[in-house]
Amino acid sequence: MCGLCGLIEEQSDWTASLSELPRRQERYRRLKLINALAKPHRIQISDVHGVNYLVQTPTGKQAMANGLGELWGQIHTLTGRPIDVLDERFLHALETQS
């Protein structure tokens, strides 16, 4: 697939069908949650044209991800460690953020 098609074509995600919100509004709600999960790893995730995610580290490393599955992989690639959402320390850090 060419780079332009990869940018334009949105990868369908199973979580998209669970919401009654309009598609764009649901994407921003999901993005807020993703950033809360990524905050302890010092990663910032932003939306790119409602299709892709831009993953950024504090040192300036960047990667594009299409869909949640690719997003977690890009975070792992950029930081060298995966996000384990079941890790007790990670869950505690999320609780203290709220």
XYZ file of C-alpha atoms in Angstrom:
98
model
C 0.000 0.000 0.000
C 1.337 3.450 -0.834
C 1.915 6.003 1.909
C -1.006 8.171 0.836
C -3.476 5.279 0.887
C -2.171 4.275 4.301
C -2.833 7.797 5.550
C -6.321 8.046 4.097
C -7.680 4.584 4.830
C -8.834 4.111 8.401
C -8.351 0.708 9.930
C -11.587 -0.561 11.430
C -11.405 -1.299 15.151
C -13.720 -3.588 17.122
C -14.203 -0.897 19.821
C -15.745 1.495 17.293
C -18.997 -0.456 17.214
C -19.476 -0.251 20.995
C -20.239 3.462 21.169
C -23.422 5.367 20.449
C -21.483 8.634 20.062
C -20.815 10.121 16.616
C -17.628 8.662 15.150
C -15.415 11.761 15.525
C -16.623 12.452 19.073
C -15.948 8.837 20.053
C -12.451 9.061 18.577
C -11.625 12.097 20.731
C -13.049 10.395 23.820
C -10.872 7.353 23.091
C -7.840 9.593 22.457
C -8.245 11.188 25.896
C -8.249 7.735 27.506
C -5.252 6.590 25.441
C -3.270 9.652 26.543
C -4.092 8.873 30.181
C -2.719 5.357 29.635
C 0.389 6.682 27.880
C 1.158 9.491 30.350
C 3.236 7.366 32.786
C 5.406 6.422 29.780
C 5.850 10.102 28.849
C 4.226 9.527 25.462
C 1.842 11.961 23.756
C -0.704 10.660 21.258
C -2.532 12.987 18.877
C -5.120 12.549 16.154
C -4.127 12.886 12.503
C -7.098 13.755 10.259
C -9.435 11.457 12.189
C -7.690 8.447 10.683
C -4.255 7.855 12.231
C -2.494 8.478 15.509
C 0.788 10.357 15.903
C 2.907 8.948 18.726
C 5.550 11.331 20.151
C 8.214 10.966 22.823
C 9.698 13.847 24.858
C 12.960 13.427 22.902
C 11.239 14.066 19.574
C 10.857 10.530 18.258
C 7.644 10.139 16.267
C 5.688 7.365 14.600
C 2.349 7.081 12.837
C -0.102 4.357 13.804
C -3.271 3.254 12.058
C -5.640 1.753 14.610
C -5.236 0.701 18.229
C -3.342 -2.506 17.480
C -0.650 -0.623 15.612
C -0.648 2.156 18.217
C 0.443 -0.134 21.065
C 3.164 -1.590 18.836
C 4.497 1.874 17.967
C 4.591 2.857 21.644
C 6.603 -0.300 22.342
C 8.954 0.467 19.438
C 9.565 4.085 20.508
C 9.975 3.460 24.235
C 11.465 -0.020 24.188
C 8.809 -1.290 26.589
C 5.188 -2.288 26.121
C 2.279 -0.802 28.032
C 0.990 -3.511 30.362
C -2.486 -2.310 31.316
C -2.755 -5.030 33.992
C 0.448 -4.073 35.821
C -0.421 -3.076 39.416
C 1.998 -0.120 39.489
C 0.562 1.107 36.210
C -3.023 0.842 37.502
C -2.040 2.649 40.714
C -0.472 5.472 38.671
C -3.716 5.802 36.695
C -5.771 5.982 39.896
C -3.603 8.761 41.318
C -3.966 10.756 38.078
C -7.759 10.866 38.362
